[in-house]
Amino acid sequence: MTPIPASLSSPHLTEEQFGDLLTQSVAPAAQTPASAQAHLLDCEQCAAELATMRQSLSLFRDANAAYADTLLRSMRPIKLPTRRHFALQPAYWATAAAALFLAAILPMQMLHRHSALPERPVTATIAAAVPDSPVESDEALLEDVNREISASVPTPMQALADPTATSTTTSSSQTSTQRKD
Amino acid sequence: MVPANIQTFSLLSSGLSFGAAQERTTPFDDIENVVALYQPRVFRFLLAQLRDRDAAETLTQETFLRAWSSRDSFREDCSVPTWLIRIALNLARDHTRTGRFRFWKHASANAVDVAEVAASVPSREGSAESQLIAQQQVAHIMETVAELSERQRTIFLLRFLDEMEIPEIAAATELPLGTVKSHLYRALHVIRTRHSNFTTESAPKEAR
């Protein structure tokens, strides 16, 4: 790197001093080197140049900031992800893997349990449930209906047909027990 | 020989510490807040650096998305805005290195117009003539800044637009402090020389 040339005329501030003064524009004046401060008090040219440069740089910053702020107002909002991205969380991955595992294992377990049960005599049950022929089953049904209709006491009322029957039986049995004694 | 139960315990505790590291909170977890605080700053820098509205907008968005997706690597060795500017700088560097950018740089309809920026100079108390001079000064500095090398321009903008301190600039650019100062002084030297020429030229016009 080539060295920075000194100021245009040696009695004035060097480039480095000038740069220091400009970059320290925000910092308190106490940080400015004493020699540079003393020179600024004596040299109107350097003081004026420094003031103009500071003003121009301040205008540059303000203009750019104002322009950017104007554009920002019409800028589309930033598309942000959700706070904790689902796909990036290891805990969610573990839960999802466990759920998948259970979903795969449970049906297999149930299937295995079903296959382990003893085989029922399916054919015999079906044979018992289904009558030989529809005609015979119809006749049997009709006979049942006839029996119900022709009965003196309907089936639901049979328990009330002879209310004394039970007590008589009980007392007679008691009597017989006493006689044995 | 380490007993089996101690080995199991150490494995478990290392697993727990790994889990804790995974759950470490960063300022970027609340990304909405980070965006609200720093979007204007990042956009302003990218706009001045690239001088392209669309590119600045896209890269601003990309900066925050990158910051969020790589938030676990934020070690808090620098401030949040410095880290964001570092990401923005890397993105801008990648962007300007593409041939497409170089082609569109001069032809783009979204290119920032110097006169438009200069016209944004806040009107302070003063005559219309002084306002015009201020606009010319801004336009002149902008043109000079555009001619600086990429590194000089970046450092100049970080100091005089973003108002970052020299150590912060060094952290954002990942350059040594001395290098940052050297580039900054060079940039200032160029700007100062052109600026004095400009003020000398414009002084007689003002006198007239």
Short mmCIF file of C-alpha atoms in Angstrom, two decimals:
data_model
loop_
_atom_site.label_atom_id
_atom_site.label_comp_id
_atom_site.label_asym_id
_atom_site.label_seq_id
_atom_site.Cartn_x
_atom_site.Cartn_y
_atom_site.Cartn_z
CA MET A 1 0.00 0.00 0.00
CA THR A 2 1.29 3.45 -0.90
CA PRO A 3 1.41 5.88 2.00
CA ILE A 4 -1.24 8.54 2.25
CA PRO A 5 0.20 11.84 1.04
CA ALA A 6 0.58 14.58 3.61
CA SER A 7 -1.62 17.62 3.54
CA LEU A 8 -1.38 19.99 0.61
CA SER A 9 0.88 22.29 2.55
CA SER A 10 2.97 21.17 5.50
CA PRO A 11 1.85 23.84 8.04
CA HIS A 12 -1.73 22.51 7.81
CA LEU A 13 -3.29 19.36 9.23
CA THR A 14 -1.98 16.07 7.87
CA GLU A 15 -4.37 13.66 6.13
CA GLU A 16 -4.30 11.45 9.18
CA GLN A 17 -5.11 14.31 11.54
CA PHE A 18 -7.87 15.46 9.23
CA GLY A 19 -9.23 11.91 9.04
CA ASP A 20 -9.08 11.58 12.81
CA LEU A 21 -10.98 14.81 13.25
CA LEU A 22 -13.65 13.72 10.77
CA THR A 23 -14.09 10.22 12.14
CA GLN A 24 -14.27 11.57 15.67
CA SER A 25 -16.99 13.99 14.69
CA VAL A 26 -19.52 12.12 16.82
CA ALA A 27 -17.16 11.66 19.76
CA PRO A 28 -16.54 14.42 22.29
CA ALA A 29 -13.96 17.07 21.42
CA ALA A 30 -11.74 15.84 24.23
CA GLN A 31 -10.71 12.91 22.02
CA THR A 32 -9.29 15.23 19.38
CA PRO A 33 -5.47 15.41 19.60
CA ALA A 34 -4.30 18.55 21.37
CA SER A 35 -1.95 19.54 18.55
CA ALA A 36 -4.77 19.35 15.98
CA GLN A 37 -7.07 21.35 18.21
CA ALA A 38 -4.43 24.01 18.66
CA HIS A 39 -3.90 24.16 14.90
CA LEU A 40 -7.62 24.54 14.24
CA LEU A 41 -7.71 27.55 16.54
CA ASP A 42 -4.92 29.23 14.60
CA CYS A 43 -5.65 28.10 11.02
CA GLU A 44 -8.88 29.43 9.56
CA GLN A 45 -8.38 27.52 6.33
CA CYS A 46 -8.25 24.10 8.01
CA ALA A 47 -11.09 25.00 10.37
CA ALA A 48 -13.28 26.13 7.46
CA GLU A 49 -12.43 23.05 5.40
CA LEU A 50 -13.17 20.77 8.30
CA ALA A 51 -16.47 22.51 8.96
CA THR A 52 -17.50 22.27 5.29
CA MET A 53 -16.56 18.61 5.10
CA ARG A 54 -18.47 17.81 8.27
CA GLN A 55 -21.50 19.65 6.97
CA SER A 56 -21.35 17.87 3.61
CA LEU A 57 -20.98 14.47 5.24
CA SER A 58 -23.89 15.24 7.55
CA LEU A 59 -26.02 16.26 4.55
CA PHE A 60 -24.96 13.09 2.73
CA ARG A 61 -26.10 10.96 5.68
CA ASP A 62 -29.39 12.82 6.15
CA ALA A 63 -30.27 12.72 2.45
CA ASN A 64 -29.55 8.99 2.16
CA ALA A 65 -31.48 8.24 5.33
CA ALA A 66 -34.48 10.31 4.22
CA TYR A 67 -34.49 8.68 0.79
CA ALA A 68 -34.23 5.16 2.25
CA ASP A 69 -37.03 5.91 4.73
CA THR A 70 -39.28 7.02 1.88
CA LEU A 71 -38.65 3.76 0.04
CA LEU A 72 -39.11 1.73 3.21
CA ARG A 73 -42.69 2.96 3.55
CA SER A 74 -43.62 1.39 0.22
CA MET A 75 -41.54 -1.75 0.78
CA ARG A 76 -43.35 -5.07 1.09
CA PRO A 77 -43.13 -6.57 4.58
CA ILE A 78 -40.49 -9.17 5.22
CA LYS A 79 -41.86 -12.71 5.07
CA LEU A 80 -40.78 -14.13 8.35
CA PRO A 81 -40.79 -17.76 9.36
CA THR A 82 -42.73 -18.88 12.41
CA ARG A 83 -40.97 -18.40 15.68
CA ARG A 84 -39.70 -21.95 16.05
CA HIS A 85 -39.57 -23.66 12.74
CA PHE A 86 -41.21 -27.05 12.99
CA ALA A 87 -38.81 -28.83 10.68
CA LEU A 88 -35.74 -27.57 12.50
CA GLN A 89 -36.67 -28.80 15.96
CA PRO A 90 -35.10 -32.13 16.92
CA ALA A 91 -37.83 -32.73 19.51
CA TYR A 92 -40.48 -32.54 16.82
CA TRP A 93 -38.51 -34.92 14.66
CA ALA A 94 -38.27 -37.39 17.54
CA THR A 95 -42.02 -37.13 18.25
CA ALA A 96 -42.85 -37.58 14.60
CA ALA A 97 -40.58 -40.62 14.35
CA ALA A 98 -42.16 -42.14 17.48
CA ALA A 99 -45.66 -41.56 16.11
CA LEU A 100 -44.73 -43.18 12.82
CA PHE A 101 -43.19 -46.12 14.64
CA LEU A 102 -46.32 -46.63 16.73
CA ALA A 103 -48.53 -46.27 13.69
CA ALA A 104 -46.57 -49.03 12.00
CA ILE A 105 -46.21 -51.33 15.02
CA LEU A 106 -49.71 -51.20 16.55
CA PRO A 107 -51.66 -52.58 13.58
CA MET A 108 -49.08 -55.35 13.24
CA GLN A 109 -49.41 -56.22 16.92
CA MET A 110 -53.19 -56.33 16.70
CA LEU A 111 -53.02 -58.51 13.62
CA HIS A 112 -50.63 -60.84 15.39
CA ARG A 113 -52.96 -61.08 18.42
CA HIS A 114 -55.93 -61.96 16.23
CA SER A 115 -54.04 -64.67 14.44
CA ALA A 116 -52.96 -66.18 17.81
CA LEU A 117 -56.60 -66.79 18.98
CA PRO A 118 -57.98 -70.42 18.67
CA GLU A 119 -60.01 -71.07 15.59
CA ARG A 120 -63.75 -71.28 16.18
CA PRO A 121 -65.91 -73.94 14.55
CA VAL A 122 -67.33 -71.38 12.22
CA THR A 123 -69.11 -73.84 9.98
CA ALA A 124 -70.91 -75.53 12.89
CA THR A 125 -72.15 -72.21 14.30
CA ILE A 126 -73.41 -71.14 10.95
CA ALA A 127 -75.07 -74.50 10.45
CA ALA A 128 -76.78 -74.25 13.84
CA ALA A 129 -77.94 -70.73 13.26
CA VAL A 130 -79.28 -71.30 9.80
CA PRO A 131 -82.16 -73.77 9.58
CA ASP A 132 -82.24 -76.54 6.99
CA SER A 133 -84.76 -74.87 4.77
CA PRO A 134 -86.83 -71.67 4.82
CA VAL A 135 -90.15 -73.60 4.67
CA GLU A 136 -89.42 -75.55 7.89
CA SER A 137 -88.33 -72.41 9.73
CA ASP A 138 -91.52 -70.62 8.70
CA GLU A 139 -93.64 -73.52 9.96
CA ALA A 140 -91.82 -73.56 13.29
CA LEU A 141 -92.34 -69.86 13.68
CA LEU A 142 -96.06 -70.15 12.93
CA GLU A 143 -96.41 -72.95 15.46
CA ASP A 144 -94.78 -70.77 18.12
CA VAL A 145 -97.20 -67.93 17.34
CA ASN A 146 -100.20 -70.29 17.51
CA ARG A 147 -99.03 -71.66 20.83
CA GLU A 148 -98.69 -68.17 22.23
CA ILE A 149 -102.16 -67.13 21.06
CA SER A 150 -103.92 -70.26 22.25
CA ALA A 151 -102.31 -70.17 25.70
CA SER A 152 -104.78 -69.16 28.51
CA VAL A 153 -102.15 -66.98 30.20
CA PRO A 154 -99.69 -65.02 28.01
CA THR A 155 -96.02 -65.77 28.58
CA PRO A 156 -95.20 -62.42 30.26
CA MET A 157 -98.14 -62.99 32.69
CA GLN A 158 -97.28 -66.59 33.57
CA ALA A 159 -95.44 -65.54 36.70
CA LEU A 160 -98.70 -63.99 38.04
CA ALA A 161 -101.02 -66.85 36.98
CA ASP A 162 -100.88 -68.64 40.35
CA PRO A 163 -99.40 -66.32 43.01
CA THR A 164 -99.86 -68.90 45.78
CA ALA A 165 -98.00 -71.64 43.99
CA THR A 166 -94.56 -70.65 45.30
CA SER A 167 -95.63 -70.01 48.91
CA THR A 168 -97.55 -73.32 49.05
CA THR A 169 -94.55 -75.18 47.85
CA THR A 170 -92.35 -73.43 50.39
CA SER A 171 -94.69 -74.07 53.32
CA SER A 172 -95.20 -77.73 52.37
CA SER A 173 -91.46 -78.22 52.16
CA GLN A 174 -91.09 -76.62 55.57
CA THR A 175 -93.74 -78.91 57.01
CA SER A 176 -92.05 -81.96 55.59
CA THR A 177 -88.74 -80.85 57.13
CA GLN A 178 -90.40 -80.45 60.54
CA ARG A 179 -91.94 -83.92 60.28
CA LYS A 180 -88.55 -85.40 59.59
CA ASP A 181 -87.24 -83.70 62.75
CA MET B 1 -12.18 -48.76 34.84
CA VAL B 2 -15.27 -46.56 34.98
CA PRO B 3 -18.35 -48.36 36.28
CA ALA B 4 -21.20 -48.82 33.86
CA ASN B 5 -23.66 -46.72 35.85
CA ILE B 6 -21.27 -43.74 35.88
CA GLN B 7 -20.74 -44.11 32.16
CA THR B 8 -24.50 -44.10 31.66
CA PHE B 9 -24.82 -41.02 33.87
CA SER B 10 -22.13 -39.14 31.95
CA LEU B 11 -23.75 -40.08 28.66
CA LEU B 12 -27.11 -38.88 29.93
CA SER B 13 -25.69 -35.63 31.26
CA SER B 14 -23.85 -34.98 27.98
CA GLY B 15 -27.12 -35.62 26.18
CA LEU B 16 -28.88 -33.17 28.47
CA SER B 17 -26.25 -30.49 27.92
CA PHE B 18 -26.58 -31.04 24.18
CA GLY B 19 -30.31 -30.53 24.52
CA ALA B 20 -29.73 -27.36 26.52
CA ALA B 21 -27.39 -26.04 23.84
CA GLN B 22 -30.05 -26.72 21.26
CA GLU B 23 -32.56 -24.73 23.28
CA ARG B 24 -30.17 -21.76 23.82
CA THR B 25 -32.09 -18.56 23.25
CA THR B 26 -30.70 -15.83 21.03
CA PRO B 27 -31.93 -12.29 20.32
CA PHE B 28 -32.95 -13.61 16.89
CA ASP B 29 -35.64 -15.88 18.36
CA ASP B 30 -37.79 -12.76 18.50
CA ILE B 31 -37.15 -12.01 14.85
CA GLU B 32 -40.11 -9.63 14.53
CA ASN B 33 -38.51 -7.36 17.08
CA VAL B 34 -35.10 -7.57 15.41
CA VAL B 35 -36.67 -6.66 12.07
CA ALA B 36 -38.58 -3.75 13.56
CA LEU B 37 -35.40 -2.41 15.16
CA TYR B 38 -32.84 -2.88 12.42
CA GLN B 39 -34.59 -3.15 9.06
CA PRO B 40 -34.23 0.59 8.27
CA ARG B 41 -30.53 0.48 9.11
CA VAL B 42 -29.78 -2.60 7.01
CA PHE B 43 -31.86 -1.35 4.08
CA ARG B 44 -30.23 2.10 4.20
CA PHE B 45 -26.77 0.58 4.08
CA LEU B 46 -27.59 -1.85 1.26
CA LEU B 47 -29.28 0.87 -0.76
CA ALA B 48 -26.24 3.13 -0.53
CA GLN B 49 -23.88 0.24 -1.21
CA LEU B 50 -25.70 -1.27 -4.19
CA ARG B 51 -27.63 1.77 -5.41
CA ASP B 52 -30.40 -0.51 -6.60
CA ARG B 53 -33.80 -0.45 -4.90
CA ASP B 54 -34.88 -3.97 -5.82
CA ALA B 55 -31.56 -5.51 -4.91
CA ALA B 56 -31.47 -3.62 -1.61
CA GLU B 57 -34.99 -4.78 -0.76
CA THR B 58 -34.33 -8.40 -1.67
CA LEU B 59 -31.04 -8.53 0.19
CA THR B 60 -32.55 -6.85 3.26
CA GLN B 61 -35.13 -9.61 3.39
CA GLU B 62 -32.46 -12.23 2.81
CA THR B 63 -30.31 -10.74 5.59
CA PHE B 64 -33.01 -11.27 8.20
CA LEU B 65 -33.89 -14.74 6.95
CA ARG B 66 -30.22 -15.74 7.09
CA ALA B 67 -29.88 -14.22 10.55
CA TRP B 68 -32.86 -16.24 11.74
CA SER B 69 -31.84 -19.51 10.14
CA SER B 70 -28.27 -19.30 11.44
CA ARG B 71 -29.15 -17.77 14.80
CA ASP B 72 -27.59 -20.71 16.66
CA SER B 73 -24.19 -19.62 15.38
CA PHE B 74 -24.59 -16.15 16.92
CA ARG B 75 -22.10 -16.26 19.80
CA GLU B 76 -22.73 -12.69 20.99
CA ASP B 77 -19.09 -11.76 20.35
CA CYS B 78 -20.46 -8.69 18.57
CA SER B 79 -23.68 -6.70 18.73
CA VAL B 80 -26.85 -7.70 16.86
CA PRO B 81 -26.61 -4.85 14.30
CA THR B 82 -22.94 -5.62 13.66
CA TRP B 83 -23.81 -9.26 12.98
CA LEU B 84 -26.64 -8.21 10.68
CA ILE B 85 -24.36 -5.84 8.78
CA ARG B 86 -21.82 -8.66 8.42
CA ILE B 87 -24.48 -10.87 6.83
CA ALA B 88 -25.68 -8.00 4.62
CA LEU B 89 -22.11 -7.32 3.52
CA ASN B 90 -21.52 -10.93 2.54
CA LEU B 91 -24.77 -11.01 0.61
CA ALA B 92 -23.96 -7.73 -1.13
CA ARG B 93 -20.50 -9.04 -2.02
CA ASP B 94 -21.95 -12.22 -3.51
CA HIS B 95 -24.54 -10.19 -5.36
CA THR B 96 -22.09 -7.72 -6.90
CA ARG B 97 -19.80 -10.50 -8.05
CA THR B 98 -22.36 -11.93 -10.41
CA GLY B 99 -22.12 -10.87 -14.00
CA ARG B 100 -25.84 -10.22 -14.08
CA PHE B 101 -25.45 -7.45 -11.51
CA ARG B 102 -22.66 -5.78 -13.50
CA PHE B 103 -24.83 -5.82 -16.61
CA TRP B 104 -27.91 -4.44 -14.91
CA LYS B 105 -26.02 -1.97 -12.75
CA HIS B 106 -26.08 0.70 -15.44
CA ALA B 107 -29.29 -0.26 -17.17
CA SER B 108 -31.57 -1.05 -14.26
CA ALA B 109 -34.76 0.93 -13.91
CA ASN B 110 -34.40 0.46 -10.17
CA ALA B 111 -31.02 2.16 -10.03
CA VAL B 112 -30.92 4.91 -7.45
CA ASP B 113 -30.99 8.33 -9.03
CA VAL B 114 -28.38 10.63 -7.45
CA ALA B 115 -30.54 13.70 -8.06
CA GLU B 116 -33.49 12.00 -6.35
CA VAL B 117 -31.40 11.25 -3.26
CA ALA B 118 -29.91 14.73 -3.22
CA ALA B 119 -33.41 16.17 -3.40
CA SER B 120 -34.17 14.32 -0.14
CA VAL B 121 -31.88 16.69 1.77
CA PRO B 122 -33.99 17.84 4.70
CA SER B 123 -34.87 21.47 4.25
CA ARG B 124 -33.20 23.40 7.01
CA GLU B 125 -33.58 27.06 7.63
CA GLY B 126 -32.01 28.82 4.69
CA SER B 127 -32.63 30.19 1.25
CA ALA B 128 -33.59 28.16 -1.78
CA GLU B 129 -30.11 28.84 -3.10
CA SER B 130 -28.40 27.32 -0.05
CA GLN B 131 -30.73 24.33 -0.35
CA LEU B 132 -29.64 23.89 -3.94
CA ILE B 133 -25.97 24.11 -2.94
CA ALA B 134 -26.57 21.48 -0.27
CA GLN B 135 -28.15 19.20 -2.86
CA GLN B 136 -25.18 19.69 -5.16
CA GLN B 137 -22.79 18.85 -2.33
CA VAL B 138 -24.67 15.63 -1.61
CA ALA B 139 -24.77 14.66 -5.28
CA HIS B 140 -21.06 15.34 -5.58
CA ILE B 141 -20.19 13.19 -2.57
CA MET B 142 -22.43 10.40 -3.87
CA GLU B 143 -20.67 10.41 -7.21
CA THR B 144 -17.27 10.35 -5.53
CA VAL B 145 -18.31 7.51 -3.21
CA ALA B 146 -19.48 5.48 -6.20
CA GLU B 147 -15.99 5.71 -7.67
CA LEU B 148 -14.25 4.38 -4.55
CA SER B 149 -13.05 0.80 -4.40
CA GLU B 150 -15.59 -1.63 -2.97
CA ARG B 151 -13.75 -1.93 0.34
CA GLN B 152 -13.20 1.81 0.74
CA ARG B 153 -16.84 2.50 -0.10
CA THR B 154 -18.07 -0.12 2.37
CA ILE B 155 -15.97 1.25 5.20
CA PHE B 156 -16.83 4.84 4.37
CA LEU B 157 -20.56 4.08 4.33
CA LEU B 158 -20.40 2.12 7.57
CA ARG B 159 -18.69 5.07 9.26
CA PHE B 160 -20.48 8.05 7.76
CA LEU B 161 -23.89 6.64 6.88
CA ASP B 162 -24.37 3.97 9.52
CA GLU B 163 -22.27 5.85 12.08
CA MET B 164 -20.51 2.72 13.25
CA GLU B 165 -17.39 3.03 15.37
CA ILE B 166 -14.08 1.80 13.92
CA PRO B 167 -13.94 -1.38 16.09
CA GLU B 168 -17.51 -2.22 15.05
CA ILE B 169 -16.58 -1.78 11.40
CA ALA B 170 -13.60 -4.07 11.94
CA ALA B 171 -15.94 -6.68 13.46
CA ALA B 172 -18.49 -6.36 10.66
CA THR B 173 -15.97 -6.48 7.83
CA GLU B 174 -13.73 -9.02 9.61
CA LEU B 175 -10.72 -6.82 8.87
CA PRO B 176 -7.95 -5.71 11.24
CA LEU B 177 -8.44 -2.33 12.89
CA GLY B 178 -5.41 -0.85 11.12
CA THR B 179 -6.67 -1.95 7.70
CA VAL B 180 -10.07 -0.39 8.39
CA LYS B 181 -8.45 2.92 9.38
CA SER B 182 -6.18 2.84 6.36
CA HIS B 183 -9.08 2.32 3.93
CA LEU B 184 -11.14 4.95 5.69
CA TYR B 185 -8.39 7.57 5.49
CA ARG B 186 -7.84 6.81 1.82
CA ALA B 187 -11.54 7.18 1.11
CA LEU B 188 -11.61 10.44 3.05
CA HIS B 189 -8.58 11.69 1.19
CA VAL B 190 -10.28 11.12 -2.19
CA ILE B 191 -13.51 12.71 -1.00
CA ARG B 192 -11.74 15.65 0.59
CA THR B 193 -9.69 16.38 -2.55
CA ARG B 194 -12.75 16.27 -4.81
CA HIS B 195 -14.80 18.19 -2.28
CA SER B 196 -12.28 21.04 -2.06
CA ASN B 197 -12.12 21.22 -5.86
CA PHE B 198 -15.90 21.35 -5.98
CA THR B 199 -16.21 24.07 -3.34
CA THR B 200 -13.46 26.11 -5.04
CA GLU B 201 -15.30 25.82 -8.37
CA SER B 202 -18.70 26.61 -6.93
CA ALA B 203 -17.46 29.53 -4.77
CA PRO B 204 -17.19 32.06 -7.64
CA LYS B 205 -20.70 31.03 -8.83
CA GLU B 206 -22.05 31.73 -5.35
CA ALA B 207 -20.27 35.09 -5.30
CA ARG B 208 -21.89 36.05 -8.59
#
